[in-house]
mmCIF file of C-alpha atoms in Angstrom:
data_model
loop_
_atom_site.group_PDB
_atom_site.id
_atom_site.type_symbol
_atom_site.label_atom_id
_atom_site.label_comp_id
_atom_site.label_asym_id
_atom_site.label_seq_id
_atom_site.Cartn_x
_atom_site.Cartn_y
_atom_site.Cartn_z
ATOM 1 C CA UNK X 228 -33.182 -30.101 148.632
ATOM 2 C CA UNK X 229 -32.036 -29.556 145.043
ATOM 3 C CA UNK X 230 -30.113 -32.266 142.897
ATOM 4 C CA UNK X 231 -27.082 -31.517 141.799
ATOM 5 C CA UNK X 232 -26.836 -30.404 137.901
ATOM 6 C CA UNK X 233 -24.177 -32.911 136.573
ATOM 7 C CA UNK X 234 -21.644 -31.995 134.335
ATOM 8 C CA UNK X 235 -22.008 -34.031 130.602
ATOM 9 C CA UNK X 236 -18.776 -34.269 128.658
ATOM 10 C CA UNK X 237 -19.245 -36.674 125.250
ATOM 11 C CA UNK X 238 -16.960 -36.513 121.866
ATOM 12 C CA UNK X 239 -17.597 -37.513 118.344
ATOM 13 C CA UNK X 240 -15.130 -38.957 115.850
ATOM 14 C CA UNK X 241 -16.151 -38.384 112.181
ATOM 15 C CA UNK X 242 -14.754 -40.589 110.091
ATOM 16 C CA UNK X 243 -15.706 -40.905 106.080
ATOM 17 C CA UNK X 244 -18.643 -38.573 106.811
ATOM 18 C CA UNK X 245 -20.100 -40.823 109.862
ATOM 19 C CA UNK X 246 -19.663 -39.557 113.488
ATOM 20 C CA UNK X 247 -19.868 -41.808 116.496
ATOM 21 C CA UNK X 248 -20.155 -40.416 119.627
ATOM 22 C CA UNK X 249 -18.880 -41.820 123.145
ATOM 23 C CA UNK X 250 -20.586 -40.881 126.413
ATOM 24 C CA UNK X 251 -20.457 -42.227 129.886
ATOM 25 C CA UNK X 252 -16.167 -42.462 129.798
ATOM 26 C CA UNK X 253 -13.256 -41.311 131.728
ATOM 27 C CA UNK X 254 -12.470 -38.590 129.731
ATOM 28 C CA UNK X 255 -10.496 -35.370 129.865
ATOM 29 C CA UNK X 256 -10.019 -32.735 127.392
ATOM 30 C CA UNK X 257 -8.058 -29.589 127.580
ATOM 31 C CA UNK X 258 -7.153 -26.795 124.646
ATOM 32 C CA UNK X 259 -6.511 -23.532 123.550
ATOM 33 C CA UNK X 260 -8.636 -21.366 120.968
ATOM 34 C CA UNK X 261 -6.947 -18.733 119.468
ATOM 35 C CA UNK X 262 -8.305 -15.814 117.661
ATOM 36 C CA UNK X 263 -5.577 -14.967 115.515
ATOM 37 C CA UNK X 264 -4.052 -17.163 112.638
ATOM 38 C CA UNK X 265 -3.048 -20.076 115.616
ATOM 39 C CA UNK X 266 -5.072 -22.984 115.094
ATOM 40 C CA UNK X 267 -7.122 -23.920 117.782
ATOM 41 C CA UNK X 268 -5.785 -27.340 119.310
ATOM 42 C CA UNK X 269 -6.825 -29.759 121.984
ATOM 43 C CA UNK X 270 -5.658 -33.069 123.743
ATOM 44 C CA UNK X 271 -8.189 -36.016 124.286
ATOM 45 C CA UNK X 272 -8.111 -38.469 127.047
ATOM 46 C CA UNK X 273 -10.045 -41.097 127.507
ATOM 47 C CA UNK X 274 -10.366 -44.658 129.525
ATOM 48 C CA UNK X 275 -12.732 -47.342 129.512
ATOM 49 C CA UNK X 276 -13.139 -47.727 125.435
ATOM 50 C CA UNK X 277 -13.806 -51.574 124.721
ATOM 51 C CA UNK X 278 -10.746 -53.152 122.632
ATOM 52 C CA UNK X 279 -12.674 -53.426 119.513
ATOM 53 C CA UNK X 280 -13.206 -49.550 119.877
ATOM 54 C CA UNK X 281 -9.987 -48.571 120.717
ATOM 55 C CA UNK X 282 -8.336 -50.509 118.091
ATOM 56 C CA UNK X 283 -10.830 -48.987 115.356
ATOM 57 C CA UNK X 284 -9.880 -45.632 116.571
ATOM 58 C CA UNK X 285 -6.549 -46.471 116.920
ATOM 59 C CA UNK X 286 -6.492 -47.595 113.041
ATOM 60 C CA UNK X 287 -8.789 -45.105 111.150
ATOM 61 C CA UNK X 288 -6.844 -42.299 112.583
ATOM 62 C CA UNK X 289 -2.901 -43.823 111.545
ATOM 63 C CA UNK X 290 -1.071 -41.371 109.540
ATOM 64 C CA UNK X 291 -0.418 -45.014 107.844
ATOM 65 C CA UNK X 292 -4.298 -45.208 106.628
ATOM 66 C CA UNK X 293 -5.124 -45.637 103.162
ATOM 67 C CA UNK X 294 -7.820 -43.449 103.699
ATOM 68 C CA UNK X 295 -6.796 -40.338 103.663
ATOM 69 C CA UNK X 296 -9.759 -38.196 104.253
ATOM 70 C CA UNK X 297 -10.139 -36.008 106.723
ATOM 71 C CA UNK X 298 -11.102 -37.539 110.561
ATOM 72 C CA UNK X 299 -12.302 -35.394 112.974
ATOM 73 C CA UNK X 300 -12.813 -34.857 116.048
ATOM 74 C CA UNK X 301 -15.928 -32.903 118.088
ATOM 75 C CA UNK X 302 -16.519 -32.037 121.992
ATOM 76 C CA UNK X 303 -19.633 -31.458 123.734
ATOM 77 C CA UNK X 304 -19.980 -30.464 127.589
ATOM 78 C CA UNK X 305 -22.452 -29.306 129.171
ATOM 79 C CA UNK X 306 -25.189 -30.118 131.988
ATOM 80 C CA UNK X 307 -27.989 -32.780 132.320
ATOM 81 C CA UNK X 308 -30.649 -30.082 133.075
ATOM 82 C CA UNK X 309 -29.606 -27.234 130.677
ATOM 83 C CA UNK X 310 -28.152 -29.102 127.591
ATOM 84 C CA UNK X 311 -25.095 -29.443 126.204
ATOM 85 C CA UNK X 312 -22.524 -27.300 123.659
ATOM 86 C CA UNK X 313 -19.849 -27.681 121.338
ATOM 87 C CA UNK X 314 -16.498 -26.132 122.964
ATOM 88 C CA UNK X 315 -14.208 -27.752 119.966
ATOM 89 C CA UNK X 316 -13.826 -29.135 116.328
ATOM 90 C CA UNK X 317 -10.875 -29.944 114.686
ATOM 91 C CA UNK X 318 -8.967 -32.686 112.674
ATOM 92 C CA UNK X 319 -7.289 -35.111 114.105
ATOM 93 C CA UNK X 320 -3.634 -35.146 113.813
ATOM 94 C CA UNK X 321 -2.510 -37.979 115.937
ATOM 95 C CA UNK X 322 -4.001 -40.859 118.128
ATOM 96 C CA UNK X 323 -1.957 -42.952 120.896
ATOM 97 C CA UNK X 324 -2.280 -45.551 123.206
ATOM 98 C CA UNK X 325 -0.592 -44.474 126.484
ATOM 99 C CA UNK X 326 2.032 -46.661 128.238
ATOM 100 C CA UNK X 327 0.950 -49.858 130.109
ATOM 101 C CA UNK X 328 -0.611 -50.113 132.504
ATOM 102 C CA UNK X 329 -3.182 -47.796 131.345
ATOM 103 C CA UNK X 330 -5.292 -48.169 128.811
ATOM 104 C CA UNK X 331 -6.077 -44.511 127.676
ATOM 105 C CA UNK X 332 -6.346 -43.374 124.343
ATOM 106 C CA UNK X 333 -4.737 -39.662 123.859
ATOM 107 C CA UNK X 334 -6.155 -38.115 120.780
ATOM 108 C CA UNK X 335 -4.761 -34.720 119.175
ATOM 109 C CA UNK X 336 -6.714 -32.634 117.117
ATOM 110 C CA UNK X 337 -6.360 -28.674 115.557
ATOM 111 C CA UNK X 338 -8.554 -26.570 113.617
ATOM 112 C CA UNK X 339 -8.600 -27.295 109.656
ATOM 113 C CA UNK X 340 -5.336 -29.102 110.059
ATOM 114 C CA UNK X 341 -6.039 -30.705 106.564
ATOM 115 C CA UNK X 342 -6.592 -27.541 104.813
ATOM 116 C CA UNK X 343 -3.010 -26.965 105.555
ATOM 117 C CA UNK X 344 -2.080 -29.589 102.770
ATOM 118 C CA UNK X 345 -4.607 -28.576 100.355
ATOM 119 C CA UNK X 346 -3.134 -26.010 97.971
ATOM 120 C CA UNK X 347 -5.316 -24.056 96.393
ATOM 121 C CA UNK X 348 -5.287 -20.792 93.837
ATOM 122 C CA UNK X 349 -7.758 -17.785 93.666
ATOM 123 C CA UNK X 350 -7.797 -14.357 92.244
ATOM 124 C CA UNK X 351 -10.356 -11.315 91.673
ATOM 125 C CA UNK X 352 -10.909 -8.045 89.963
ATOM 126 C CA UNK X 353 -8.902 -5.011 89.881
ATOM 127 C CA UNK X 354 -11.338 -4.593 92.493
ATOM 128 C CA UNK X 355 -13.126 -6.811 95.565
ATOM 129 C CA UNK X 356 -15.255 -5.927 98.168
ATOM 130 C CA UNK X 357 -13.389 -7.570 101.593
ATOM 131 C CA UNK X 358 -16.731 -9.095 102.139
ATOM 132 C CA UNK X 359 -16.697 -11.218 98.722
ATOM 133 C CA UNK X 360 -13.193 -12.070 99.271
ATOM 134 C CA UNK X 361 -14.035 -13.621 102.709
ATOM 135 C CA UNK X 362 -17.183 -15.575 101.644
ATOM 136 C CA UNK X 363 -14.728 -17.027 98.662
ATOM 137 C CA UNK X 364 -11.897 -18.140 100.969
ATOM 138 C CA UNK X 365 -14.702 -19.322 103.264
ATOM 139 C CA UNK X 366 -16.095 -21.550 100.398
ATOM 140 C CA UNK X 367 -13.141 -22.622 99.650
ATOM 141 C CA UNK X 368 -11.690 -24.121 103.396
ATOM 142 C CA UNK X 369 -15.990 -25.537 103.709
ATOM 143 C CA UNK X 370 -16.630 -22.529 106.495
ATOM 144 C CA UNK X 371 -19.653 -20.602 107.816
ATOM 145 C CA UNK X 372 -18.601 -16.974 107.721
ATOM 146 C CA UNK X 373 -19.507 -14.430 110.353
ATOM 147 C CA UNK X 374 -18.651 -11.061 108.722
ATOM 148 C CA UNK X 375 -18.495 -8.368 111.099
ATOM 149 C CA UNK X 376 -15.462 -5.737 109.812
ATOM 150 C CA UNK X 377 -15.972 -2.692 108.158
ATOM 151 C CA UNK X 378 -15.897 -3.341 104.350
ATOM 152 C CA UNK X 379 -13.432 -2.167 102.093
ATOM 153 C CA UNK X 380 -12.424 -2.458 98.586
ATOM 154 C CA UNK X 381 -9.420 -4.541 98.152
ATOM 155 C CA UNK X 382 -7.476 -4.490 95.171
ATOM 156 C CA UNK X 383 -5.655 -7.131 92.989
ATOM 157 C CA UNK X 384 -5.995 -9.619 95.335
ATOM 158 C CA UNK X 385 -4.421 -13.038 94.523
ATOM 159 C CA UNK X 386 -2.900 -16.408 96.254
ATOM 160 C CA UNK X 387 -1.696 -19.803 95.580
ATOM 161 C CA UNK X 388 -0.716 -21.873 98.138
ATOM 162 C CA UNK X 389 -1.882 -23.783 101.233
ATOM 163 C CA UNK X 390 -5.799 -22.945 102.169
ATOM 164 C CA UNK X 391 -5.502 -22.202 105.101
ATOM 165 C CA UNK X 392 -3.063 -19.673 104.815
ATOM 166 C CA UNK X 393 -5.652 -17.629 102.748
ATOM 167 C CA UNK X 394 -7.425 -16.461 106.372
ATOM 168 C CA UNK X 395 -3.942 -14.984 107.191
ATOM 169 C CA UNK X 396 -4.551 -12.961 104.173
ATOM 170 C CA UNK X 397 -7.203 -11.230 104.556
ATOM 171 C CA UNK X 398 -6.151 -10.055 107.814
ATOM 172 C CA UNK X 399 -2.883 -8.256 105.980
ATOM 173 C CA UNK X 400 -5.231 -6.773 103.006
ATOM 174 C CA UNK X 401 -7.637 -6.061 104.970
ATOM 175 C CA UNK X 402 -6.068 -4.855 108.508
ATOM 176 C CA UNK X 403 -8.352 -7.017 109.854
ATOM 177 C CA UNK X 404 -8.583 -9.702 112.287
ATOM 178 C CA UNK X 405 -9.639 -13.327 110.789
ATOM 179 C CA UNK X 406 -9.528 -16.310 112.519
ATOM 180 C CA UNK X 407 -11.098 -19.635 112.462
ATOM 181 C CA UNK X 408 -13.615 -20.636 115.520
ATOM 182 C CA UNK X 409 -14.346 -24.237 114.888
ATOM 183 C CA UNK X 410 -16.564 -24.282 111.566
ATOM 184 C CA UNK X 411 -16.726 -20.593 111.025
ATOM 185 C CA UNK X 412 -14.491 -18.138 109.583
ATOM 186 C CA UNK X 413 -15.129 -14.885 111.707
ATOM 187 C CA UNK X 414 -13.454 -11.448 110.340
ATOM 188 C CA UNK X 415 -13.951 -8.708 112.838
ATOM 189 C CA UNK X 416 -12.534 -4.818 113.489
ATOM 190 C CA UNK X 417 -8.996 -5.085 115.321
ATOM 191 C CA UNK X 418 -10.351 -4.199 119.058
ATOM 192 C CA UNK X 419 -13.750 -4.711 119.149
ATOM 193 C CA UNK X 420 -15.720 -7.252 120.109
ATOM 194 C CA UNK X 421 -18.501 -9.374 118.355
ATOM 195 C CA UNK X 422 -21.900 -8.568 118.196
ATOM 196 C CA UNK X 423 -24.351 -10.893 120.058
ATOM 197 C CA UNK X 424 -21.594 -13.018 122.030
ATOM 198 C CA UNK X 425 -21.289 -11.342 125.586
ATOM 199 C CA UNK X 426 -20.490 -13.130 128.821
ATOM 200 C CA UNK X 427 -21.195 -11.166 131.991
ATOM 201 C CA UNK X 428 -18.950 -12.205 134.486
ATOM 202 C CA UNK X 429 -18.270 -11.913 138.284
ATOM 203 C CA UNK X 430 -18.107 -13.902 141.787
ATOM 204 C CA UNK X 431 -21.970 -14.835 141.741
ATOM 205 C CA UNK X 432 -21.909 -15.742 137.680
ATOM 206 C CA UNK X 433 -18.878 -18.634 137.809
ATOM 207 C CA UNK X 434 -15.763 -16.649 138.491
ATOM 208 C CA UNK X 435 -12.989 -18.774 140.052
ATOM 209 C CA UNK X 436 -10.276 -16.382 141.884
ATOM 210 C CA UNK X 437 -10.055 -13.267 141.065
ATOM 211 C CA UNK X 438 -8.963 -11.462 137.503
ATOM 212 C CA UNK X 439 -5.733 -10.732 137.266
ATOM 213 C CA UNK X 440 -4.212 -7.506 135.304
ATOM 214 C CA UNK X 441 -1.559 -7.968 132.219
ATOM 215 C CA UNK X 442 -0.656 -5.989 129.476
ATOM 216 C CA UNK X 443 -3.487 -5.631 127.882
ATOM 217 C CA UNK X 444 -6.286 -6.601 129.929
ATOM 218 C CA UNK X 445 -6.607 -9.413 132.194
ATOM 219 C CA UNK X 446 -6.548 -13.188 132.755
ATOM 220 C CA UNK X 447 -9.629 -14.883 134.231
ATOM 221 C CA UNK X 448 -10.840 -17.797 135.237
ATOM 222 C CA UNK X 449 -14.878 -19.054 135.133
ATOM 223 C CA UNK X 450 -16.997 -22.002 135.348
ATOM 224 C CA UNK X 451 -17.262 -23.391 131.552
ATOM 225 C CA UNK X 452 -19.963 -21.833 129.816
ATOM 226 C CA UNK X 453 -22.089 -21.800 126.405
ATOM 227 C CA UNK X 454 -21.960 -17.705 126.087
ATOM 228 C CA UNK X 455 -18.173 -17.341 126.027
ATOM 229 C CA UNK X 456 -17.463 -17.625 122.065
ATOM 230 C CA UNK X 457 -13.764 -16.546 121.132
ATOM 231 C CA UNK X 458 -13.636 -13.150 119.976
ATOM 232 C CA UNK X 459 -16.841 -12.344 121.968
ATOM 233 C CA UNK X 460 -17.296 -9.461 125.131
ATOM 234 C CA UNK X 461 -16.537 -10.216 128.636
ATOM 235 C CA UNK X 462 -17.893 -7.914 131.166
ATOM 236 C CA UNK X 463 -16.012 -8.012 133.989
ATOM 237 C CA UNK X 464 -17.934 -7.032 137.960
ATOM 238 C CA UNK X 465 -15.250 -8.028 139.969
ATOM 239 C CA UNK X 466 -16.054 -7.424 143.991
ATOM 240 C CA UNK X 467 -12.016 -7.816 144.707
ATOM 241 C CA UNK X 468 -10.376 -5.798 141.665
ATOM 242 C CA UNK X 469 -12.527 -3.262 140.829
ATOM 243 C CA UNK X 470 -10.299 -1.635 138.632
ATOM 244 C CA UNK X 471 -9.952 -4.008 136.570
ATOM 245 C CA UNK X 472 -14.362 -3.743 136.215
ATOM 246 C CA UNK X 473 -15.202 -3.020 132.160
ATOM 247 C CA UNK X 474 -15.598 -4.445 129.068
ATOM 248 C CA UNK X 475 -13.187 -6.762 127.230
ATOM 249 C CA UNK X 476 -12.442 -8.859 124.333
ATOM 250 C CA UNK X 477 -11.666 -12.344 124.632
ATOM 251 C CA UNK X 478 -8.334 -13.187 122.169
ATOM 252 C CA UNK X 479 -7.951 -16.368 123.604
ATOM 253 C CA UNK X 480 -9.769 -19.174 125.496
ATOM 254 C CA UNK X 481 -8.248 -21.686 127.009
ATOM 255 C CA UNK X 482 -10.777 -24.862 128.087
ATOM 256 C CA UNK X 483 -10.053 -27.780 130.915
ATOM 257 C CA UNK X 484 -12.914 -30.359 131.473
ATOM 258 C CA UNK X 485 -12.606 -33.298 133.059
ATOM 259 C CA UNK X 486 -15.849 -36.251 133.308
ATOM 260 C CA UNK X 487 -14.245 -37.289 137.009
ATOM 261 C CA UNK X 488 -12.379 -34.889 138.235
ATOM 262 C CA UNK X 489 -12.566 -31.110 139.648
ATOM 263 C CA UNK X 490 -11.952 -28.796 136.454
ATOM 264 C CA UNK X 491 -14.761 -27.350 134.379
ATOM 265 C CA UNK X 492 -13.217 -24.210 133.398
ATOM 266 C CA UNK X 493 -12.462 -21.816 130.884
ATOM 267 C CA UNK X 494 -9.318 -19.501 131.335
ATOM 268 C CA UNK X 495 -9.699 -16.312 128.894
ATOM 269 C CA UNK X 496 -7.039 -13.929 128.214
ATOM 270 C CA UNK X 497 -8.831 -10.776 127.145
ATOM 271 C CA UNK X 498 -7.719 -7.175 125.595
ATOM 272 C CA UNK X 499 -9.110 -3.897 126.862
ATOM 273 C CA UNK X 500 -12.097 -2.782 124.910
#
């Protein structure tokens, strides 16, 4: 008879450039990932730090910190036989101790929250590819870029303000969509679907329930994955619903995993392709 593959959930706080992980806790972890200008967010919990830990934590990430750079906060899950994958990265924006009796800590985190503060002031020629324009904003927030739009020239382009608000402009100049998915700025075609990020999905490959049918496309539900990437294809072959069967776009992924308890899921809302 076959062992079970466990589930692995561990988290990372960086802090001055130095990540510590934690493995082996009572930890829980749910979020949303948006692929639009939302910033991706997520709530930590977790039990069983030592005092010394949870004290450090507790002081390093204090809005009240002299040291104001940047902490963050990363999220692996995965299993012991296959490996494990990064679901989210993101600042931290708060860190709690929850009420007695418990000793938890509840950390909050979103996507480039600190790039929100930083203000920042670029301009081009009369005329810019859209490409150049995204690897400069890219450079600027400290992003990957995945550039996957049809290029255009855009002209007089300009800003001063808050970094982060610069992805929201190249999605108006360039009737685009841009978004941020962890530590890579990804502009893509308004209803289409990235290259190379496809999740085939149905009852025997880690649906739970069945799809359901909105709007646009459809809510689903699946076993937590490594191939479902925000802005990627879902395939849907759906035994119940089979009208619902086709290709999709995933706009937003919403992610509950828990170290001792049931979920391990992904819920994706998805657009017709």
């Amino acid at each position: 008879m076959n062992k079970p593959d466990l589930r692995r959930i561990r988290f990372g706080i960086e802090i001055s450039g130095r990540i510590n992980w934690y493995e082996g806790l009572r930890v829980k972890a749910t979020g949303t990932k948006f692929a639009n200008q939302q910033q991706n967010e997520c709530t930590l919990t977790v039990s069983g730090l030592s005092m010394a830990t949870r004290d450090h934590l507790l002081t390093e990430t204090s809005p009240f910190n002299s040291n104001r750079t940047p902490k963050r906060l990363m999220i692996e899950v995965g299993r012991v036989g296959t490996g494990m994958f990064r679901i989210f990265i993101g600042d931290i924006v708060s860190a709690e101790p929850s009420s007695p009796p418990d000793v938890d800590v509840i950390i909050k985190a979103k996507t480039q929250s600190a790039q929100a503060g930083n203000v920042v002031a670029i301009s081009s020629g009369p005329l810019s590819r859209l490409s150049a324009i995204s690897q400069r904003v890219a450079d600027e927030i400290g992003l990957g870029l995945d550039f996957q739009a049809l290029d255009k020239n855009i002209s007089n382009f300009s800003y001063t303000g808050a970094a982060l608000k610069m992805v929201n402009l190249i999605q108006d100049s360039g009737g685009v969509r841009a978004f941020i998915d962890d530590e890579t700025l990804i502009v893509k075609n308004y209803g289409s679907a990235l290259d190379g990020r496809i999740r085939i999905l149905g009852a025997d490959t880690g649906m739970v329930g069945i799809p359901k049918a909105t709007e646009k496309g459809l809510d689903v539900t699946f076993l937590i994955d490594s191939e479902s990437l925000l802005g990627g294809m879902l395939r849907l072959d759906s035994k119940i619903n089979k009208s619902l069967n086709g290709d999709y776009v995933i706009d937003q992924l919403k992610f509950d995993v828990a170290s001792h308890e049931d979920p391990f899921f992904y819920s994706a809302t998805c657009s017709r392709q």
